Short mmCIF file of C-alpha atoms in Angstrom, two decimals:
data_model
loop_
_atom_site.label_atom_id
_atom_site.label_comp_id
_atom_site.label_asym_id
_atom_site.label_seq_id
_atom_site.Cartn_x
_atom_site.Cartn_y
_atom_site.Cartn_z
CA ASN A 6 -0.09 0.01 -0.03
CA ASP A 7 1.46 3.36 -1.07
CA ALA A 8 0.75 6.31 1.13
CA ALA A 9 -1.53 8.92 -0.23
CA THR A 10 -0.19 12.35 -1.30
CA VAL A 11 -2.07 14.89 0.75
CA SER A 12 -1.86 18.68 0.45
CA THR A 13 -1.39 21.01 3.48
CA ALA A 14 -2.84 24.43 4.22
CA THR A 15 -1.35 27.51 5.72
CA VAL A 16 -3.66 30.52 6.18
CA SER A 17 -3.24 33.84 7.79
CA VAL A 18 -6.20 36.09 8.79
CA ASP A 19 -6.57 39.38 10.54
CA GLU A 20 -8.52 39.68 13.75
CA THR A 21 -11.80 41.61 13.56
CA ASP A 22 -14.56 42.69 16.05
CA LYS A 23 -16.02 39.24 15.85
CA ALA A 24 -14.66 35.70 15.67
CA VAL A 25 -13.00 35.04 12.34
CA THR A 26 -13.65 32.14 10.10
CA THR A 27 -11.62 30.83 7.26
CA SER A 28 -11.87 27.77 5.01
CA GLY A 29 -10.26 25.84 2.22
CA THR A 30 -9.92 22.43 0.57
CA LEU A 31 -7.27 19.88 0.95
CA THR A 32 -6.57 17.31 -1.80
CA SER A 33 -5.62 13.67 -1.47
CA THR A 34 -4.28 11.41 -4.22
CA ASP A 35 -3.66 7.72 -3.70
CA VAL A 36 -2.43 5.45 -6.53
CA ASP A 37 -3.87 2.43 -4.55
CA ASN A 38 -7.21 4.05 -3.94
CA PRO A 39 -8.21 6.62 -6.56
CA ASP A 40 -11.35 7.56 -4.61
CA ASN A 41 -9.27 8.36 -1.57
CA ALA A 42 -11.12 10.75 0.86
CA PHE A 43 -10.43 12.38 4.19
CA THR A 44 -11.49 11.17 7.48
CA PRO A 45 -14.35 13.56 8.61
CA ASP A 46 -13.43 15.24 11.84
CA SER A 47 -14.22 17.98 14.19
CA ILE A 48 -11.34 19.26 16.28
CA THR A 49 -11.42 21.66 19.18
CA GLY A 50 -8.23 23.66 19.39
CA THR A 51 -6.87 26.28 21.71
CA ASN A 52 -7.82 29.29 19.52
CA GLY A 53 -10.88 27.76 17.73
CA ASP A 54 -12.56 24.80 16.10
CA LEU A 55 -11.76 23.11 12.82
CA THR A 56 -14.05 20.76 10.86
CA ILE A 57 -13.20 18.71 7.75
CA ASP A 58 -15.50 16.66 5.63
CA ALA A 59 -14.71 13.58 3.41
CA ASN A 60 -14.03 15.86 0.44
CA GLY A 61 -11.34 17.83 2.12
CA HIS A 62 -13.43 20.91 2.73
CA TRP A 63 -12.26 22.38 6.00
CA MET A 64 -13.48 25.37 8.06
CA PHE A 65 -11.85 27.05 11.09
CA THR A 66 -13.95 29.23 13.42
CA ALA A 67 -12.07 31.20 16.04
CA ASN A 68 -13.26 31.02 19.62
CA SER A 69 -13.05 34.74 20.22
CA ALA A 70 -12.53 38.06 18.38
CA PHE A 71 -8.90 38.21 19.58
CA ASN A 72 -9.16 42.03 19.86
CA GLN A 73 -6.42 41.97 22.43
CA LEU A 74 -3.89 41.33 19.75
CA ASN A 75 -2.02 44.41 18.65
CA VAL A 76 -0.27 45.02 15.40
CA GLY A 77 2.57 42.52 15.18
CA ASP A 78 1.05 40.11 17.61
CA LYS A 79 -0.40 36.79 16.49
CA VAL A 80 -1.58 33.46 17.61
CA GLU A 81 -1.10 30.26 15.60
CA GLU A 82 -2.60 26.80 15.69
CA THR A 83 -1.85 23.72 13.65
CA PHE A 84 -4.51 21.02 13.19
CA THR A 85 -3.63 17.49 12.06
CA VAL A 86 -6.15 15.72 9.85
CA SER A 87 -5.80 12.56 7.80
CA SER A 88 -6.94 10.76 4.69
CA VAL A 89 -8.94 7.59 5.13
CA ASP A 90 -5.74 5.52 4.56
CA GLY A 91 -4.11 7.32 7.60
CA THR A 92 -1.88 9.74 5.76
CA PRO A 93 -1.63 12.83 8.01
CA SER A 94 -1.84 16.45 6.81
CA THR A 95 -1.77 19.74 8.60
CA ILE A 96 -3.79 22.99 8.54
CA LYS A 97 -2.00 25.92 10.09
CA VAL A 98 -4.12 28.92 11.01
CA THR A 99 -2.43 32.22 12.08
CA ILE A 100 -4.61 35.08 13.49
CA ASN A 101 -2.82 38.42 13.21
CA GLY A 102 -3.45 41.38 15.40
CA THR A 103 -4.59 44.74 14.12
CA ASN A 104 -4.85 48.10 15.78
CA ASP A 105 -8.33 48.46 17.18
CA ALA A 106 -9.27 52.08 17.66
CA ALA A 107 -9.42 53.46 21.14
CA THR A 108 -12.78 54.72 22.54
CA VAL A 109 -12.20 58.24 23.84
CA SER A 110 -14.86 60.23 25.82
CA SER A 111 -15.66 63.81 25.04
CA ALA A 112 -16.61 66.69 27.13
CA THR A 113 -19.09 69.60 26.77
CA VAL A 114 -18.91 72.33 29.36
CA ALA A 115 -21.26 75.38 29.63
CA ILE A 116 -20.00 78.17 31.95
CA ASP A 117 -21.36 81.62 32.59
CA GLU A 118 -19.17 84.71 32.03
CA THR A 119 -17.89 86.50 35.07
CA ASN A 120 -15.81 89.63 35.76
CA LYS A 121 -12.61 87.63 35.31
CA ALA A 122 -11.38 85.00 32.79
CA VAL A 123 -13.25 81.74 33.43
CA THR A 124 -11.76 78.24 33.72
CA ALA A 125 -13.27 74.81 33.31
CA SER A 126 -11.62 71.40 33.89
CA GLY A 127 -12.38 67.73 33.62
CA THR A 128 -11.09 64.38 32.72
CA LEU A 129 -11.29 62.48 29.46
CA THR A 130 -11.11 58.67 29.41
CA SER A 131 -9.66 56.38 26.73
CA THR A 132 -10.07 52.56 26.53
CA ASP A 133 -8.25 50.48 23.98
CA VAL A 134 -8.69 46.64 23.89
CA ASP A 135 -5.37 46.08 22.26
CA ASN A 136 -3.39 48.67 24.25
CA PRO A 137 -4.75 48.81 27.86
CA ASP A 138 -2.02 51.25 28.92
CA ASN A 139 -3.38 53.75 26.45
CA THR A 140 -2.73 57.41 27.44
CA PHE A 141 -3.22 60.85 26.07
CA THR A 142 -0.43 63.00 24.48
CA PRO A 143 0.15 65.95 26.79
CA ASP A 144 -0.47 69.22 24.95
CA SER A 145 -1.12 72.88 25.24
CA ILE A 146 -3.50 74.25 22.64
CA SER A 147 -4.22 78.02 21.99
CA GLY A 148 -7.69 78.52 20.71
CA THR A 149 -9.56 81.62 19.60
CA ASN A 150 -11.23 82.16 22.98
CA GLY A 151 -8.66 80.56 25.29
CA ASP A 152 -6.14 77.90 26.02
CA LEU A 153 -6.51 74.20 26.71
CA THR A 154 -4.04 71.91 28.43
CA ILE A 155 -4.38 68.11 28.71
CA ASP A 156 -1.96 65.71 30.53
CA ALA A 157 -1.23 62.07 29.87
CA ASN A 158 -4.09 60.95 32.29
CA GLY A 159 -6.70 62.96 30.30
CA HIS A 160 -6.94 65.77 32.92
CA TRP A 161 -7.66 68.96 30.95
CA VAL A 162 -8.14 72.65 31.87
CA PHE A 163 -9.52 75.35 29.70
CA THR A 164 -8.77 78.97 30.59
CA ALA A 165 -10.63 81.61 28.77
CA SER A 166 -8.63 84.55 27.24
CA SER A 167 -11.05 87.16 28.66
CA ALA A 168 -13.96 87.62 30.98
CA PHE A 169 -16.43 87.98 28.04
CA ASN A 170 -18.20 90.85 29.68
CA GLN A 171 -19.41 91.98 26.19
CA LEU A 172 -21.84 89.04 26.02
CA ASN A 173 -25.51 89.75 26.59
CA VAL A 174 -28.01 87.33 28.02
CA GLY A 175 -28.48 84.51 25.49
CA ASP A 176 -25.21 85.26 23.62
CA LYS A 177 -22.59 82.56 23.60
CA VAL A 178 -19.06 81.85 22.49
CA GLU A 179 -18.08 78.29 21.58
CA GLU A 180 -14.60 76.69 21.35
CA THR A 181 -13.97 73.21 19.99
#
């Protein structure tokens, strides 16, 4: 009995916001058994599940979205399947990390004018599934109506450039 010649598969997919799936088809050629097929199987792996049918059609479904993977990070898993005559083959699945955008809060503040330049302050938040130590870039920004500073922790302070005594009831000045 001559062993079958069985193809292998190596696939690479990028993580998304949901569990990724990928699929393909292996081939098996056997001079002793021209109708050689694959042994249908369902394999639970560390990173997901793989199924293969008798025709070599396989499907991998990840067990999570893998959002924690950053650019350059990856997880790999190799599944071993076989043809009906026992010839093994492998399917290697690599899930690559991508940069998931951070979610950053915003702030809207309304303050009344006074006889001196007004100030307002607060804290922005930022969460990032693939960069839990995400911080802000400290900066000082001069606007039309005042100056804003922000530190790495998201603490911000706006200082108006005047008292805005010229404003009448119902008038407003906005700064973005």
